[in-house]
CSV table of C-alpha atoms in Angstrom, one decimal:
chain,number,residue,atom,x,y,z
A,160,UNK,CA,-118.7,46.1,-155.4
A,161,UNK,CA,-120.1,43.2,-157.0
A,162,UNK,CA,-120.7,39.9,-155.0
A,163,UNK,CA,-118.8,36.6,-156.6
A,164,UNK,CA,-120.8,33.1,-155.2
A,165,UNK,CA,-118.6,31.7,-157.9
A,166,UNK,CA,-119.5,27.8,-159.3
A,167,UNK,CA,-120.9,24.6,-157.6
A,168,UNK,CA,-118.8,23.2,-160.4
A,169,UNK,CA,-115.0,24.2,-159.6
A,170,UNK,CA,-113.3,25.8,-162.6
A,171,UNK,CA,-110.6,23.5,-161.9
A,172,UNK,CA,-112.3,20.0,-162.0
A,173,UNK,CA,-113.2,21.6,-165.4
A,174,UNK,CA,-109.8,21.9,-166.5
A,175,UNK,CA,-108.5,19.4,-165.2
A,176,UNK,CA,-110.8,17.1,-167.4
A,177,UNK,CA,-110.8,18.7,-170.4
A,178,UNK,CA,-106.4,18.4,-170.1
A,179,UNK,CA,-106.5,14.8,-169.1
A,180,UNK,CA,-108.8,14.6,-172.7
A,181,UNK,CA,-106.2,16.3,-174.4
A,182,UNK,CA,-103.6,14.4,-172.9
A,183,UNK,CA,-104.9,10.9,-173.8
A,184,UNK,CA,-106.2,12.0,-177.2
A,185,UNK,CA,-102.2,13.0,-177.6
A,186,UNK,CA,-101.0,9.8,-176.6
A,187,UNK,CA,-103.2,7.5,-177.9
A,188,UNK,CA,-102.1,9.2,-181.1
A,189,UNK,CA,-98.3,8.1,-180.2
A,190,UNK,CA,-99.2,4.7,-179.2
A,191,UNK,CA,-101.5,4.2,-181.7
A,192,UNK,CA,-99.3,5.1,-184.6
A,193,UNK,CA,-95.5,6.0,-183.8
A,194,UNK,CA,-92.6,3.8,-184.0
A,195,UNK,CA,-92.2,3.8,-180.3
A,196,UNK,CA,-93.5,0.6,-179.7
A,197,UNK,CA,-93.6,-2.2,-182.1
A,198,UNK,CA,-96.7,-2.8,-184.2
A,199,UNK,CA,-98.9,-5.3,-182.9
A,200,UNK,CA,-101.5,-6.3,-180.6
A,201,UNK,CA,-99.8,-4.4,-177.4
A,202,UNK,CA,-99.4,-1.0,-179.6
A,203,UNK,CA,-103.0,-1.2,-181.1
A,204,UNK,CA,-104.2,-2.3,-177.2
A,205,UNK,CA,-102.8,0.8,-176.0
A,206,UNK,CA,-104.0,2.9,-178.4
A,207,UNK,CA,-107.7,2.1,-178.5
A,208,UNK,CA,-107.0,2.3,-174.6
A,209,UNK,CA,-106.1,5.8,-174.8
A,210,UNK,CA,-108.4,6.9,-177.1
A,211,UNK,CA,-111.5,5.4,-175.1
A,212,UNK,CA,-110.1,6.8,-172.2
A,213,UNK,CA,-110.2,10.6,-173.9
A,214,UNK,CA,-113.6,9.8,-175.1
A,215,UNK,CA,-114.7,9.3,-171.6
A,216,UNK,CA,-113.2,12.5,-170.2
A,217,UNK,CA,-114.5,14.4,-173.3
A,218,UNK,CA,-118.0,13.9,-172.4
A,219,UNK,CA,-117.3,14.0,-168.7
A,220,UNK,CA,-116.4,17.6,-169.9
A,221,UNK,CA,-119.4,18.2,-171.9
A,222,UNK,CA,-121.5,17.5,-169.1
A,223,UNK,CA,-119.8,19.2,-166.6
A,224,UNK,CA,-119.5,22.5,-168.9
A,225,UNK,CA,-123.3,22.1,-169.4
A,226,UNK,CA,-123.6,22.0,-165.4
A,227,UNK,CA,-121.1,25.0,-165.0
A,228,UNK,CA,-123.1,27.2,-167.5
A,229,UNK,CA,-126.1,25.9,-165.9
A,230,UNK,CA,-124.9,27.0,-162.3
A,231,UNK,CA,-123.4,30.6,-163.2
A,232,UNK,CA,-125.3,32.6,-160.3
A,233,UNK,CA,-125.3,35.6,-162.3
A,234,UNK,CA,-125.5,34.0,-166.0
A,235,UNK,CA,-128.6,33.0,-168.2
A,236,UNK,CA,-130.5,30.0,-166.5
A,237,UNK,CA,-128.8,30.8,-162.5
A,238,UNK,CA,-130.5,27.6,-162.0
A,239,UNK,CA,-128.0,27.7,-158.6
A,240,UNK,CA,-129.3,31.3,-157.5
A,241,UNK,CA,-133.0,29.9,-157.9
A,242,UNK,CA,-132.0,27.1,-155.5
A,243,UNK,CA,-130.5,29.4,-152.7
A,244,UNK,CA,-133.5,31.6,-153.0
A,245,UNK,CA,-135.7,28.5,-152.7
A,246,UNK,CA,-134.3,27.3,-149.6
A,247,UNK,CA,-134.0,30.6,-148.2
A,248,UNK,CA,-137.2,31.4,-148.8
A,249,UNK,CA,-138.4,28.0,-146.3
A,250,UNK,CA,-136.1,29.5,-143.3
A,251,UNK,CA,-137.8,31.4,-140.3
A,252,UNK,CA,-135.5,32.7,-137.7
A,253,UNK,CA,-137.1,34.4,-134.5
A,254,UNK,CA,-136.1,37.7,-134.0
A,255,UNK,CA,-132.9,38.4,-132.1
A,256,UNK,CA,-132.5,33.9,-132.9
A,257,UNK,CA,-129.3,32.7,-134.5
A,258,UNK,CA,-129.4,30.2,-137.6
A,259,UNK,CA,-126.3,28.0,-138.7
A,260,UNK,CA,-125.4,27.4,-142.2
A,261,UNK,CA,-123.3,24.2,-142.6
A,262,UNK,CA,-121.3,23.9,-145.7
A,263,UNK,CA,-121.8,27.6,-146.6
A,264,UNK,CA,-119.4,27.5,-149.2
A,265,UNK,CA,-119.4,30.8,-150.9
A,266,UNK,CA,-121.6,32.6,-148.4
A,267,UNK,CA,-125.0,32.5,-150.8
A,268,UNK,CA,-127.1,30.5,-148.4
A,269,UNK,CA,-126.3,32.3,-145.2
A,270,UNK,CA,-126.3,35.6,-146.5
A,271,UNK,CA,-129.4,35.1,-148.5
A,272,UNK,CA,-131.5,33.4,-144.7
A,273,UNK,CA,-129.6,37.0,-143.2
A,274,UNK,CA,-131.1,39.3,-145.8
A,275,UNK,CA,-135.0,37.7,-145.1
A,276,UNK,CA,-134.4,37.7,-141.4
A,277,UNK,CA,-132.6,41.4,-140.5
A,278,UNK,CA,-133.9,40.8,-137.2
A,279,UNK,CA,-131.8,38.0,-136.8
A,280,UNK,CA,-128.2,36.3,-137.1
A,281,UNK,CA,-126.7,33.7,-139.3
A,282,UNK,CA,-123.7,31.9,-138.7
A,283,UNK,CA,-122.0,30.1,-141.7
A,284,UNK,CA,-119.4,27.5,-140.9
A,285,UNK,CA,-117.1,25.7,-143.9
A,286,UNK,CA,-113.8,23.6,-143.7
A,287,UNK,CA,-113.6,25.5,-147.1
A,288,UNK,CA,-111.3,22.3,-148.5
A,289,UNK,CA,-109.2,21.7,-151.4
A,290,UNK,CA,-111.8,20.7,-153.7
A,291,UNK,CA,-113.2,23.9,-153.5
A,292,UNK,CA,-110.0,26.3,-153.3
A,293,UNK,CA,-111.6,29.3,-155.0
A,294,UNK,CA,-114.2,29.3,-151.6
A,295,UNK,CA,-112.9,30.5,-148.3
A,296,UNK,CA,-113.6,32.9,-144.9
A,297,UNK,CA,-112.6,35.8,-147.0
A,298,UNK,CA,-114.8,35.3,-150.0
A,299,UNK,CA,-117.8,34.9,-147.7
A,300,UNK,CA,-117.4,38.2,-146.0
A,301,UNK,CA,-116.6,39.9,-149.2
A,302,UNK,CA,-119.9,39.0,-150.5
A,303,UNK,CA,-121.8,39.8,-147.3
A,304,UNK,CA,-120.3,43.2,-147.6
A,305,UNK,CA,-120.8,43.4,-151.4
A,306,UNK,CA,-124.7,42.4,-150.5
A,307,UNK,CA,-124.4,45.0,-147.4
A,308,UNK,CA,-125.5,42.6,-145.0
A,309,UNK,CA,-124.3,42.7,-141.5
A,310,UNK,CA,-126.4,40.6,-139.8
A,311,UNK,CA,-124.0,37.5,-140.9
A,312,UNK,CA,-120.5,35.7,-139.4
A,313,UNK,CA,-118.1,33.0,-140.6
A,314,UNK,CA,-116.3,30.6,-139.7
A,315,UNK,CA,-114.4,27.7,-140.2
A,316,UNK,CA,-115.9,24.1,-138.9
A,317,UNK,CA,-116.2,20.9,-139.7
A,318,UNK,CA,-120.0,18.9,-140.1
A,319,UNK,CA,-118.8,15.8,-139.1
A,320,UNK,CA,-117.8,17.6,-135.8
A,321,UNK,CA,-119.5,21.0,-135.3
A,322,UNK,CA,-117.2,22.9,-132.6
A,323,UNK,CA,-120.8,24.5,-131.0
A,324,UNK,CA,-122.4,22.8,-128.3
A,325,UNK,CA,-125.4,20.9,-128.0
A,326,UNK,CA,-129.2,22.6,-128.0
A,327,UNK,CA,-127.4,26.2,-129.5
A,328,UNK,CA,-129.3,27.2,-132.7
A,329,UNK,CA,-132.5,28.4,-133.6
A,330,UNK,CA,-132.5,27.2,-136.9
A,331,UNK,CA,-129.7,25.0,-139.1
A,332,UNK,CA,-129.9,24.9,-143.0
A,333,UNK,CA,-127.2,23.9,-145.7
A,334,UNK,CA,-127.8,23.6,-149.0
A,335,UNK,CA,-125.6,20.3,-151.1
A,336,UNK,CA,-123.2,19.4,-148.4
A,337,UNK,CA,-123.5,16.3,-146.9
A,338,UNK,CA,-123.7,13.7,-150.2
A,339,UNK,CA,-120.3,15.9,-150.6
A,340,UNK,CA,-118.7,14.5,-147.3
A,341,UNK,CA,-116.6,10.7,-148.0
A,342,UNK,CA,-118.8,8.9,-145.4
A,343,UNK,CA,-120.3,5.3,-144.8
A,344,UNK,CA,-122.8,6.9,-142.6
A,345,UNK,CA,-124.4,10.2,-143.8
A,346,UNK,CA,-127.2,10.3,-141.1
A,347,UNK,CA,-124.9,10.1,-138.5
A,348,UNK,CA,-123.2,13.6,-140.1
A,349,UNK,CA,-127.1,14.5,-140.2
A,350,UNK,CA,-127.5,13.6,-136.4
A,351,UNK,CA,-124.3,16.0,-135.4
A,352,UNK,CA,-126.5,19.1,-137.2
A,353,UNK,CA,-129.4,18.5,-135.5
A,354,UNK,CA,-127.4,18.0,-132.4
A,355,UNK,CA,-126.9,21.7,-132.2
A,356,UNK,CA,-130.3,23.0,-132.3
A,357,UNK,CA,-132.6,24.0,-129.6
A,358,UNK,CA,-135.4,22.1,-128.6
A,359,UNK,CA,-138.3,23.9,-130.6
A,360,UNK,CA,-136.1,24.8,-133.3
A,361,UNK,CA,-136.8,24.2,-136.9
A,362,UNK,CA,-134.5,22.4,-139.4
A,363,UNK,CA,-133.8,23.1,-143.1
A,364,UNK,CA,-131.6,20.7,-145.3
A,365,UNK,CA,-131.2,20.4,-149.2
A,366,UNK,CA,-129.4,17.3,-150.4
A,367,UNK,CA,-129.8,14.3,-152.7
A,368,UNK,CA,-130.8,12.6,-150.3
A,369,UNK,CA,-131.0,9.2,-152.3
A,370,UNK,CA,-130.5,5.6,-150.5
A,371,UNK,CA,-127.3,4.9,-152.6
A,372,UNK,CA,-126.0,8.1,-150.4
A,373,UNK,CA,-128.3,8.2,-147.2
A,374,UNK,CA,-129.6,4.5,-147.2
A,375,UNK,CA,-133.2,4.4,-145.7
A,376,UNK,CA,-134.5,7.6,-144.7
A,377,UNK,CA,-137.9,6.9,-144.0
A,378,UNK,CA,-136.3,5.4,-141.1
A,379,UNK,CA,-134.1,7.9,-140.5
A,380,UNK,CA,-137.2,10.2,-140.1
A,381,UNK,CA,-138.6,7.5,-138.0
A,382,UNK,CA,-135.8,7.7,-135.8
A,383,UNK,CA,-136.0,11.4,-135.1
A,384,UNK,CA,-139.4,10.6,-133.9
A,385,UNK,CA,-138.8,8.1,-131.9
A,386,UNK,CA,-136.1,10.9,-130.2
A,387,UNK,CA,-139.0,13.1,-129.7
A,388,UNK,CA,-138.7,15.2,-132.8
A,389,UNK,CA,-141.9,17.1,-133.3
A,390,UNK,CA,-142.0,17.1,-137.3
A,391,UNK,CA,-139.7,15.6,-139.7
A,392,UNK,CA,-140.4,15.0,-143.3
A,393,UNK,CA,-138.4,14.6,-146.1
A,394,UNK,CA,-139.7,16.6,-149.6
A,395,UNK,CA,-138.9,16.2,-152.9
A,396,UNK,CA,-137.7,19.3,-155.2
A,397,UNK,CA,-136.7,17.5,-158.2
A,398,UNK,CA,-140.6,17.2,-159.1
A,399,UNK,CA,-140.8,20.6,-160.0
A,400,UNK,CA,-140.8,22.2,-157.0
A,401,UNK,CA,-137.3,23.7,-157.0
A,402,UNK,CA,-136.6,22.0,-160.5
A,403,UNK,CA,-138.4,19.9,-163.3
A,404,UNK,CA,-137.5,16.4,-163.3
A,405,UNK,CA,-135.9,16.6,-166.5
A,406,UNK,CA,-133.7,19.6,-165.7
A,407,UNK,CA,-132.9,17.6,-162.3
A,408,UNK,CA,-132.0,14.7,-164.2
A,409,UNK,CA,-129.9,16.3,-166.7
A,410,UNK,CA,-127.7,18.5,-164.0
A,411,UNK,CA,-127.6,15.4,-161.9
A,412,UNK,CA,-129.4,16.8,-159.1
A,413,UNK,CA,-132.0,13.7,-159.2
A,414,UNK,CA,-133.1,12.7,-155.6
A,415,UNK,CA,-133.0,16.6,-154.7
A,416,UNK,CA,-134.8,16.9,-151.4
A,417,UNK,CA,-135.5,19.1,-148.1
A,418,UNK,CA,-135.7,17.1,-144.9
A,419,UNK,CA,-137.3,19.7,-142.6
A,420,UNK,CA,-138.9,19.9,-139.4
A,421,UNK,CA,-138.6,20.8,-136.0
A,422,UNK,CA,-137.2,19.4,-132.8
């Protein structure tokens, strides 16, 4: 049994562009030059319209196949499986300690933090959504068995309202959720992670965290000190630490950071 971590880029979002290409470059064809509407300024209009907007989704689709290849966990470059390992590999759980993964997604993260901490647990939580419908509970567990790790649950939850209390976890990772999540306030989602975990506890998150999406977080990080945070820093991985700038840049993972520390 094999596992499947399946695609940051859903299979369907790749479709679906690629169709609406098709779609437009039919239309502006019918527009553009069939007797259905009279020739003119409004049937030339609407076919240049058309055709612009299938150019768009055409290379929408290029880039998004290019990131699809890109992120195939078990295909040539697995640039996604050398990300998972990466952040795994900065995640220390104390033996018989419990970690949460939020937004685990396929399973990848959580399973991979269980497999270099046997001693201890993960937990992976996911509201598994409709923009990721090939991810679910059962797809996470099928790959923990497929990896034969046991040390690993799941369960569904929300980030913007994690259903554990306060002070709970040893450790809390995730891996590309939060810029994910429609939100005017992404620290705030940030806040309700750190929310769970114990006082002593050590923090692990992977995002683009870039102040279109975050806003300011030096003073976020300022903030979690001034709450009595013993270490928080954010650092960069899009310098060549997880990925080369270039290769960030071109899979649109520019602003790529970990914000770590410990409470």
């Amino acid at each position: 049994m094999q596992p499947d971590y399946k695609n940051w880029v859903p299979r369907g979002l790749l479709a679906g562009v690629f169709a609406c290409c098709a779609i437009c470059l039919v239309l502006s064809g019918i527009f553009g030059f069939s007797p259905l509407l009279p020739e003119g300024t409004m049937r030339l209009m609407a076919g240049i319209v058309l055709l612009l907007l299938a150019v768009c989704s055409g290379l929408m689709g290029w880039k998004l196949s290019v990131m699809y290849r890109a992120f195939d966990y078990h295909g040539n470059q697995r640039v996604s499986r050398h990300i998972i390992e990466s952040v795994a590999g900065q995640v220390r759980i104390p033996d018989e300690g419990v970690g949460l993964d939020v937004g685990c997604g396929s399973g990848a993260l959580a399973i991979a933090c269980a497999k270099r901490n046997p001693q201890a647990r993960m937990v992976g939580v996911d509201l598994w959504a409709k923009a990721y419908a090939s991810f679910s509970q059962q797809l996470c567990e099928h790959n923990a068995e497929a990896e034969g790790v046991r040390n690993v649950t799941f369960q569904k939850g929300n980030a913007c309202n994690l259903d554990f209390p306060t002070d709970h976890f040893d450790v809390v990772v995730s891996n590309y959720v939060y810029h994910n999540i429609p939100s005017g306030n992404r620290q705030a989602i940030l806040l309700e992670t750190l929310r769970v975990l114990k006082p002593g506890g050590s923090f692990v998150l992977h995002d683009l965290f870039t102040k279109r999406k975050y806003g300011d977080m030096n003073a976020f990080i300022a903030l979690l000190k001034q709450m009595g945070y013993k270490e928080a820093r954010l650092v960069p991985t899009d310098d060549g630490t997880f990925l080369p700038k270039k290769e960030a840049a071109r899979l649109c993972l520019k602003g790529s950071a970990l914000l770590v520390g410990r409470k």
